Amino acid sequence: MFKGKRLWLLFTVVIMSVILIACGGNNNGGDSNSSGDSNAADNNANDNNNNDGNASADSGDPVEIRFAHEEGSGDVQDLYVNKFKEILEEETDGRISVDVYTAGTLGGNDDLFTQLQTGAIEFAISSPGFTGTVIPETQIMAVPFLFSDNMEVNKEVLDSSEALYGPLADKYEEKGLTPFKFWLEGFMYWTANKPIETPEDMKGLKMRGMPTDLIMESYRQMGADPQGTDSGEIYTMLQTGGIDGQENPLFYVYSSKFYEVQDYLINSKHHIYTTVTVANSDWFSSLSDDDQQLIRDTIQEVNDWSFDMQQEEHDKAMAEIEKSDIEIIELTSEQREQFKEATMGVRDAYKEKGGEAAAEIIDTIAQEIEEAEAAAN
Ligand code: 6CS
């Protein structure tokens, strides 16, 4: 299966590269650099590949960044990438330009990773929910009830974890990618066409999650019938009964209109939605030292800014969803404890299926969360 998929992805990437060269980016109204520039960027790209990482470009060189993400216009990832664009283009008077690609423009969610590896794009927001097959260790982000109920604690751990920026980042580097920052998009909610209050209620439910083994395993352990799909298929499958429910942060439940085709919204906080800002390593290391530092500083600034932004998007979504017909269920701490107990086996599954560094990663991050929670109390 994987071999056929690789060929297909390679074919997709070739086609995508042709399209990228031909049309040169932006589908969401941002400034678009005309085709002339994109050729320059591609030339740069070619240079990069054969410079084995020595800083070659003079810091005054124009730099074009094709930055793809997994969400729609105005969603959390889109606001993040456009903030990055705004700061960098302003800081460099447009010498560094950023073309933003929203979900579906360059193929499915899991195509982004391959396009990043081949250099068809320079940057992406690439969620671990779609990369678990290529880097099993990323599935640490799929372990339910591992992160804290205190979002400040999660922000701190995602920003500085030795597990994430040590052994896990090494796994990205092995794939030719540089992960800059892991960050969060909010607590996960369930939507479903029936109330979910205990693991018993999950029995046989076709629950959609991102197509990574450990997310599927989590629903299997809750007794559900897990369905891994691309994000573009969720709405129609909910509407047609192909799936009974799904998990996502609230802003996405709202912007994707899932609340229109579901009867129940369950505030489960069984997980947080995490993602990572990542670039093609060869391309990044070909930039001047100054530009590398400028981009790192910009990502830190945007990352810090995104924490309040995602909370605001959550609150805006809740205000709108409360006006709709969907019934909102708040799980009690006892009910959440039942789901936590039902999924504790996922931690062992991660150690088994999560790759060679899995045990070190989960033990380290669990301790980091515990220490940060103790410090916060
Ligand atoms: O569930 C999904 O597949 C999508 N959810 C979010 C919050 N972002 C992108 C992802 O593709």
CSV table of C-alpha atoms and ligand atoms in Angstrom, one decimal:
chain,number,residue,atom,x,y,z
A,1,MET,CA,0.0,0.0,0.0
A,2,PHE,CA,2.7,2.5,1.1
A,3,LYS,CA,4.8,1.9,-2.1
A,4,GLY,CA,1.8,2.6,-4.4
A,5,LYS,CA,1.1,5.7,-2.3
A,6,ARG,CA,4.7,6.9,-2.6
A,7,LEU,CA,4.6,6.7,-6.4
A,8,TRP,CA,1.3,8.5,-6.4
A,9,LEU,CA,2.7,11.2,-4.1
A,10,LEU,CA,5.8,11.5,-6.3
A,11,PHE,CA,3.5,11.9,-9.3
A,12,THR,CA,1.5,14.5,-7.3
A,13,VAL,CA,4.6,16.4,-6.4
A,14,VAL,CA,5.9,16.5,-10.0
A,15,ILE,CA,2.5,17.9,-11.1
A,16,MET,CA,2.4,20.3,-8.1
A,17,SER,CA,5.9,21.6,-9.0
A,18,VAL,CA,4.8,22.2,-12.5
A,19,ILE,CA,1.7,24.1,-11.2
A,20,LEU,CA,3.8,26.0,-8.6
A,21,ILE,CA,6.3,27.1,-11.3
A,22,ALA,CA,3.5,28.0,-13.7
A,23,CYS,CA,1.2,30.0,-11.3
A,24,GLY,CA,3.5,31.1,-8.5
A,25,GLY,CA,1.3,30.8,-5.5
A,26,ASN,CA,-1.3,32.6,-3.3
A,27,ASN,CA,-4.9,31.5,-3.5
A,28,ASN,CA,-6.2,33.6,-0.6
A,29,GLY,CA,-5.8,37.1,-1.7
A,30,GLY,CA,-2.3,37.7,-0.2
A,31,ASP,CA,0.3,39.5,-2.3
A,32,SER,CA,1.5,37.2,-4.9
A,33,ASN,CA,4.9,37.3,-6.4
A,34,SER,CA,4.6,37.1,-10.2
A,35,SER,CA,6.0,34.2,-12.1
A,36,GLY,CA,9.4,35.9,-12.7
A,37,ASP,CA,10.2,35.9,-9.0
A,38,SER,CA,9.1,32.3,-8.6
A,39,ASN,CA,11.7,31.2,-11.2
A,40,ALA,CA,14.3,33.0,-9.2
A,41,ALA,CA,13.2,31.2,-6.1
A,42,ASP,CA,13.3,27.9,-7.9
A,43,ASN,CA,16.8,28.7,-9.1
A,44,ASN,CA,17.7,29.4,-5.5
A,45,ALA,CA,16.1,26.1,-4.6
A,46,ASN,CA,18.3,24.3,-7.1
A,47,ASP,CA,21.4,26.0,-5.8
A,48,ASN,CA,20.5,25.0,-2.3
A,49,ASN,CA,20.4,21.4,-2.9
A,50,ASN,CA,24.0,21.2,-3.9
A,51,ASN,CA,25.6,23.5,-1.3
A,52,ASP,CA,25.5,21.0,1.7
A,53,GLY,CA,24.3,23.7,4.1
A,54,ASN,CA,27.0,26.4,3.9
A,55,ALA,CA,25.4,29.8,4.1
A,56,SER,CA,25.7,31.0,0.5
A,57,ALA,CA,23.0,33.6,-0.2
A,58,ASP,CA,24.1,37.2,0.6
A,59,SER,CA,21.7,38.6,3.3
A,60,GLY,CA,20.4,41.1,0.7
A,61,ASP,CA,19.2,38.4,-1.7
A,62,PRO,CA,15.4,38.2,-2.4
A,63,VAL,CA,13.9,35.2,-0.7
A,64,GLU,CA,10.5,33.7,-1.7
A,65,ILE,CA,8.8,31.4,0.7
A,66,ARG,CA,6.0,29.1,-0.4
A,67,PHE,CA,4.2,28.4,2.9
A,68,ALA,CA,1.4,25.8,2.9
A,69,HIS,CA,-1.0,24.9,5.7
A,70,GLU,CA,-3.9,22.5,6.3
A,71,GLU,CA,-6.8,24.8,7.0
A,72,GLY,CA,-9.1,27.3,5.3
A,73,SER,CA,-8.9,31.0,5.0
A,74,GLY,CA,-9.3,32.7,8.3
A,75,ASP,CA,-8.7,29.5,10.3
A,76,VAL,CA,-6.1,29.4,13.1
A,77,GLN,CA,-3.3,28.1,10.9
A,78,ASP,CA,-4.1,30.7,8.2
A,79,LEU,CA,-4.0,33.5,10.7
A,80,TYR,CA,-0.6,32.2,12.0
A,81,VAL,CA,1.0,32.0,8.5
A,82,ASN,CA,-0.4,35.4,7.4
A,83,LYS,CA,1.0,36.9,10.7
A,84,PHE,CA,4.4,35.4,9.8
A,85,LYS,CA,4.1,36.8,6.3
A,86,GLU,CA,3.1,40.3,7.5
A,87,ILE,CA,6.0,40.5,10.0
A,88,LEU,CA,8.7,39.2,7.6
A,89,GLU,CA,7.6,41.2,4.6
A,90,GLU,CA,7.4,44.4,6.7
A,91,GLU,CA,10.8,43.7,8.4
A,92,THR,CA,12.5,43.2,5.1
A,93,ASP,CA,10.5,45.7,2.9
A,94,GLY,CA,9.4,42.7,0.8
A,95,ARG,CA,12.9,41.3,0.2
A,96,ILE,CA,11.6,38.2,1.9
A,97,SER,CA,8.1,37.4,0.5
A,98,VAL,CA,5.7,34.7,1.6
A,99,ASP,CA,3.1,32.9,-0.7
A,100,VAL,CA,0.4,31.3,1.4
A,101,TYR,CA,-1.4,28.1,0.3
A,102,THR,CA,-4.5,27.0,2.1
A,103,ALA,CA,-5.8,23.5,2.6
A,104,GLY,CA,-6.5,21.6,-0.6
A,105,THR,CA,-4.6,24.0,-2.9
A,106,LEU,CA,-1.6,21.7,-3.2
A,107,GLY,CA,-3.3,18.3,-2.6
A,108,GLY,CA,-4.4,16.4,0.5
A,109,ASN,CA,-3.2,17.1,4.0
A,110,ASP,CA,-0.6,14.3,4.0
A,111,ASP,CA,0.9,15.5,0.6
A,112,LEU,CA,2.3,18.6,2.3
A,113,PHE,CA,5.0,16.6,4.0
A,114,THR,CA,6.3,15.1,0.8
A,115,GLN,CA,6.2,18.5,-1.0
A,116,LEU,CA,8.2,19.9,1.9
A,117,GLN,CA,10.8,17.1,1.6
A,118,THR,CA,11.2,17.5,-2.1
A,119,GLY,CA,11.5,21.3,-1.8
A,120,ALA,CA,8.3,22.0,-3.8
A,121,ILE,CA,7.4,24.3,-0.9
A,122,GLU,CA,9.8,25.8,1.7
A,123,PHE,CA,7.5,25.9,4.8
A,124,ALA,CA,4.4,24.2,6.1
A,125,ILE,CA,2.2,23.8,9.1
A,126,SER,CA,2.2,20.0,9.3
A,127,SER,CA,0.1,18.3,11.9
A,128,PRO,CA,1.4,15.1,13.6
A,129,GLY,CA,-2.1,13.6,12.9
A,130,PHE,CA,-0.9,13.3,9.2
A,131,THR,CA,2.8,12.4,9.7
A,132,GLY,CA,2.6,9.4,12.1
A,133,THR,CA,3.3,7.0,9.3
A,134,VAL,CA,6.5,8.8,8.2
A,135,ILE,CA,7.7,9.8,11.7
A,136,PRO,CA,6.0,7.4,14.2
A,137,GLU,CA,7.4,9.4,17.2
A,138,THR,CA,5.2,12.3,16.2
A,139,GLN,CA,2.2,10.3,17.5
A,140,ILE,CA,3.1,11.5,21.0
A,141,MET,CA,0.6,14.2,20.1
A,142,ALA,CA,-2.1,11.5,19.7
A,143,VAL,CA,-1.9,10.2,23.3
A,144,PRO,CA,-5.2,11.2,25.0
A,145,PHE,CA,-5.2,12.9,28.4
A,146,LEU,CA,-1.3,13.2,28.3
A,147,PHE,CA,-1.3,17.0,28.2
A,148,SER,CA,-2.6,19.3,31.0
A,149,ASP,CA,-6.0,20.8,31.5
A,150,ASN,CA,-4.0,23.9,32.2
A,151,MET,CA,-3.4,25.5,28.7
A,152,GLU,CA,-0.6,27.7,30.1
A,153,VAL,CA,1.2,24.5,31.1
A,154,ASN,CA,0.8,23.1,27.6
A,155,LYS,CA,2.0,26.3,26.0
A,156,GLU,CA,5.2,26.2,28.1
A,157,VAL,CA,5.9,22.5,27.5
A,158,LEU,CA,5.3,22.8,23.7
A,159,ASP,CA,7.6,25.8,23.6
A,160,SER,CA,10.6,24.3,25.4
A,161,SER,CA,10.2,20.6,25.9
A,162,GLU,CA,13.5,18.7,25.7
A,163,ALA,CA,11.6,15.7,24.4
A,164,LEU,CA,10.1,17.6,21.5
A,165,TYR,CA,13.2,19.7,20.6
A,166,GLY,CA,15.6,16.8,21.3
A,167,PRO,CA,14.8,13.2,20.1
A,168,LEU,CA,11.6,14.2,18.3
A,169,ALA,CA,13.2,17.1,16.4
A,170,ASP,CA,16.0,14.7,15.4
A,171,LYS,CA,13.5,12.5,13.7
A,172,TYR,CA,12.3,15.4,11.6
A,173,GLU,CA,15.9,16.3,10.7
A,174,GLU,CA,16.5,12.7,9.6
A,175,LYS,CA,13.8,13.4,7.0
A,176,GLY,CA,15.4,16.6,5.8
A,177,LEU,CA,13.1,18.8,7.7
A,178,THR,CA,13.6,21.5,10.4
A,179,PRO,CA,10.8,21.7,13.0
A,180,PHE,CA,10.9,25.2,14.5
A,181,LYS,CA,8.0,25.2,17.0
A,182,PHE,CA,5.3,22.8,18.2
A,183,TRP,CA,2.2,24.8,19.1
A,184,LEU,CA,-1.5,24.4,20.0
A,185,GLU,CA,-4.8,25.2,18.3
A,186,GLY,CA,-7.1,24.5,21.3
A,187,PHE,CA,-8.8,21.7,23.3
A,188,MET,CA,-10.4,18.9,21.3
A,189,TYR,CA,-14.2,18.5,21.2
A,190,TRP,CA,-16.3,15.7,20.0
A,191,THR,CA,-19.3,16.2,17.8
A,192,ALA,CA,-21.7,13.3,17.2
A,193,ASN,CA,-25.2,12.4,16.2
A,194,LYS,CA,-25.8,10.9,19.6
A,195,PRO,CA,-24.8,12.0,23.2
A,196,ILE,CA,-21.4,10.8,24.3
A,197,GLU,CA,-21.0,10.8,28.1
A,198,THR,CA,-19.3,7.5,28.9
A,199,PRO,CA,-17.1,5.1,27.0
A,200,GLU,CA,-20.1,2.9,26.7
A,201,ASP,CA,-21.7,5.6,24.5
A,202,MET,CA,-18.7,5.2,22.1
A,203,LYS,CA,-19.5,1.5,21.4
A,204,GLY,CA,-19.6,1.0,17.6
A,205,LEU,CA,-19.7,4.7,16.8
A,206,LYS,CA,-17.9,5.5,13.5
A,207,MET,CA,-15.6,8.3,14.9
A,208,ARG,CA,-13.4,10.3,12.5
A,209,GLY,CA,-9.9,11.3,13.4
A,210,MET,CA,-6.8,12.3,11.5
A,211,PRO,CA,-5.4,9.1,9.8
A,212,THR,CA,-2.7,8.2,12.1
A,213,ASP,CA,-2.4,4.7,13.8
A,214,LEU,CA,-2.4,6.0,17.4
A,215,ILE,CA,-5.5,8.2,17.0
A,216,MET,CA,-7.3,5.2,15.5
A,217,GLU,CA,-6.0,3.1,18.4
A,218,SER,CA,-7.4,5.6,20.9
A,219,TYR,CA,-10.9,5.2,19.5
A,220,ARG,CA,-10.6,1.5,19.3
A,221,GLN,CA,-9.7,1.4,23.0
A,222,MET,CA,-12.8,3.6,23.7
A,223,GLY,CA,-14.8,0.9,21.9
A,224,ALA,CA,-15.6,3.1,18.8
A,225,ASP,CA,-15.1,2.2,15.1
A,226,PRO,CA,-12.3,4.6,14.1
A,227,GLN,CA,-12.3,6.2,10.6
A,228,GLY,CA,-9.2,8.0,9.4
A,229,THR,CA,-9.9,10.5,6.6
A,230,ASP,CA,-8.5,13.7,5.1
A,231,SER,CA,-10.1,16.9,6.4
A,232,GLY,CA,-11.8,17.6,3.1
A,233,GLU,CA,-14.1,14.5,3.5
A,234,ILE,CA,-15.5,15.1,7.0
A,235,TYR,CA,-18.5,17.4,6.3
A,236,THR,CA,-19.9,15.2,3.5
A,237,MET,CA,-19.3,12.0,5.5
A,238,LEU,CA,-21.1,13.5,8.5
A,239,GLN,CA,-24.0,14.6,6.3
A,240,THR,CA,-24.4,11.2,4.6
A,241,GLY,CA,-23.9,9.1,7.7
A,242,GLY,CA,-20.5,7.7,6.5
A,243,ILE,CA,-19.3,8.7,9.9
A,244,ASP,CA,-21.2,9.3,13.2
A,245,GLY,CA,-18.9,11.8,14.7
A,246,GLN,CA,-15.5,13.4,14.8
A,247,GLU,CA,-12.9,15.2,17.0
A,248,ASN,CA,-11.6,18.8,16.4
A,249,PRO,CA,-11.0,22.1,18.2
A,250,LEU,CA,-14.0,24.4,18.4
A,251,PHE,CA,-12.9,27.0,15.8
A,252,TYR,CA,-12.7,24.2,13.2
A,253,VAL,CA,-16.1,22.7,14.2
A,254,TYR,CA,-17.5,26.2,13.5
A,255,SER,CA,-15.5,27.2,10.4
A,256,SER,CA,-16.1,23.8,8.8
A,257,LYS,CA,-19.8,23.9,9.7
A,258,PHE,CA,-19.8,20.5,11.4
A,259,TYR,CA,-22.3,21.9,14.0
A,260,GLU,CA,-24.8,22.2,11.2
A,261,VAL,CA,-24.8,18.4,10.5
A,262,GLN,CA,-24.4,17.1,14.0
A,263,ASP,CA,-26.8,17.0,17.0
A,264,TYR,CA,-24.3,17.0,19.9
A,265,LEU,CA,-21.1,19.0,20.8
A,266,ILE,CA,-19.2,17.4,23.7
A,267,ASN,CA,-16.7,19.4,25.6
A,268,SER,CA,-14.5,16.4,26.4
A,269,LYS,CA,-11.0,18.0,26.5
A,270,HIS,CA,-9.7,14.5,25.9
A,271,HIS,CA,-6.9,16.1,24.0
A,272,ILE,CA,-5.3,19.3,22.7
A,273,TYR,CA,-4.8,19.9,18.9
A,274,THR,CA,-1.1,20.4,18.3
A,275,THR,CA,0.8,21.1,15.2
A,276,VAL,CA,4.3,22.1,14.1
A,277,THR,CA,5.9,24.8,12.0
A,278,VAL,CA,8.5,23.1,9.8
A,279,ALA,CA,10.8,23.9,6.9
A,280,ASN,CA,12.9,22.1,4.3
A,281,SER,CA,16.3,21.9,5.9
A,282,ASP,CA,18.5,22.2,2.8
A,283,TRP,CA,16.6,25.4,1.8
A,284,PHE,CA,16.7,26.9,5.3
A,285,SER,CA,20.4,26.2,5.8
A,286,SER,CA,21.2,27.8,2.4
A,287,LEU,CA,19.9,31.2,3.7
A,288,SER,CA,22.3,33.8,5.2
A,289,ASP,CA,22.8,33.5,8.9
A,290,ASP,CA,21.0,36.8,9.4
A,291,ASP,CA,17.9,35.6,7.5
A,292,GLN,CA,17.9,32.3,9.4
A,293,GLN,CA,18.0,34.2,12.7
A,294,LEU,CA,15.3,36.6,11.4
A,295,ILE,CA,13.0,33.7,10.5
A,296,ARG,CA,13.6,32.0,13.8
A,297,ASP,CA,12.8,35.2,15.8
A,298,THR,CA,9.7,35.7,13.7
A,299,ILE,CA,8.4,32.2,14.4
A,300,GLN,CA,9.0,32.7,18.1
A,301,GLU,CA,7.0,36.0,18.0
A,302,VAL,CA,4.2,34.5,16.0
A,303,ASN,CA,4.1,31.4,18.2
A,304,ASP,CA,3.7,33.5,21.3
A,305,TRP,CA,1.0,35.6,19.6
A,306,SER,CA,-0.9,32.5,18.4
A,307,PHE,CA,-1.7,31.3,22.0
A,308,ASP,CA,-4.1,34.3,22.6
A,309,MET,CA,-5.3,34.2,19.0
A,310,GLN,CA,-6.4,30.5,19.2
A,311,GLN,CA,-8.2,31.3,22.5
A,312,GLU,CA,-10.0,34.3,20.8
A,313,GLU,CA,-11.0,32.1,17.8
A,314,HIS,CA,-12.3,29.5,20.3
A,315,ASP,CA,-14.4,32.0,22.1
A,316,LYS,CA,-15.8,33.5,18.9
A,317,ALA,CA,-16.8,30.1,17.7
A,318,MET,CA,-18.5,29.2,21.0
A,319,ALA,CA,-20.5,32.4,20.8
A,320,GLU,CA,-21.8,31.5,17.3
A,321,ILE,CA,-22.3,27.8,18.0
A,322,GLU,CA,-24.4,28.6,21.1
A,323,LYS,CA,-26.9,30.4,18.8
A,324,SER,CA,-27.4,27.1,16.8
A,325,ASP,CA,-29.5,24.0,17.5
A,326,ILE,CA,-26.7,21.7,18.5
A,327,GLU,CA,-26.9,20.5,22.1
A,328,ILE,CA,-23.7,21.2,24.1
A,329,ILE,CA,-22.7,18.6,26.7
A,330,GLU,CA,-20.0,19.4,29.3
A,331,LEU,CA,-18.4,16.2,30.6
A,332,THR,CA,-17.9,16.0,34.4
A,333,SER,CA,-14.5,15.3,35.8
A,334,GLU,CA,-15.8,11.8,36.7
A,335,GLN,CA,-16.9,11.2,33.2
A,336,ARG,CA,-13.6,12.4,31.8
A,337,GLU,CA,-11.8,10.1,34.2
A,338,GLN,CA,-13.6,7.2,32.7
A,339,PHE,CA,-12.4,8.1,29.2
A,340,LYS,CA,-8.9,8.6,30.6
A,341,GLU,CA,-8.9,5.1,32.2
A,342,ALA,CA,-10.3,3.6,28.9
A,343,THR,CA,-7.4,5.1,26.9
A,344,MET,CA,-4.4,4.5,29.3
A,345,GLY,CA,-3.4,1.6,27.1
A,346,VAL,CA,-2.6,4.1,24.3
A,347,ARG,CA,0.6,5.0,26.1
A,348,ASP,CA,1.9,1.4,25.9
A,349,ALA,CA,0.8,1.3,22.2
A,350,TYR,CA,2.9,4.5,21.6
A,351,LYS,CA,5.9,2.8,23.2
A,352,GLU,CA,5.4,-0.2,21.0
A,353,LYS,CA,4.5,1.5,17.7
A,354,GLY,CA,5.9,5.0,18.2
A,355,GLY,CA,9.4,4.3,16.9
A,356,GLU,CA,12.8,3.8,18.6
A,357,ALA,CA,12.7,7.1,20.5
A,358,ALA,CA,9.1,6.7,21.7
A,359,ALA,CA,9.8,5.5,25.3
A,360,GLU,CA,12.3,8.4,25.9
A,361,ILE,CA,9.9,10.9,24.5
A,362,ILE,CA,6.8,9.9,26.4
A,363,ASP,CA,8.6,9.5,29.7
A,364,THR,CA,10.4,12.9,29.4
A,365,ILE,CA,7.3,14.8,28.3
A,366,ALA,CA,5.1,13.3,30.9
A,367,GLN,CA,7.6,14.4,33.6
A,368,GLU,CA,7.9,17.9,32.0
A,369,ILE,CA,4.1,18.3,32.1
A,370,GLU,CA,4.0,17.1,35.7
A,371,GLU,CA,6.7,19.5,36.8
A,372,ALA,CA,5.1,22.5,34.9
A,373,GLU,CA,1.8,21.7,36.5
A,374,ALA,CA,3.4,21.6,40.0
A,375,ALA,CA,5.1,24.9,39.3
A,376,ALA,CA,1.8,26.4,38.1
A,377,ASN,CA,-0.1,25.4,41.3
B,1,6CS,O1,-9.1,17.3,11.5
B,1,6CS,C1,-8.4,17.7,10.6
B,1,6CS,O2,-8.0,16.9,9.7
B,1,6CS,C2,-8.0,19.2,10.5
B,1,6CS,N1,-8.2,19.8,11.8
B,1,6CS,C3,-7.6,20.9,12.1
B,1,6CS,C4,-7.9,21.7,13.3
B,1,6CS,N2,-6.6,21.4,11.3
B,1,6CS,C5,-6.2,20.8,10.1
B,1,6CS,C6,-6.6,19.4,10.0
B,1,6CS,O3,-6.5,18.9,8.7
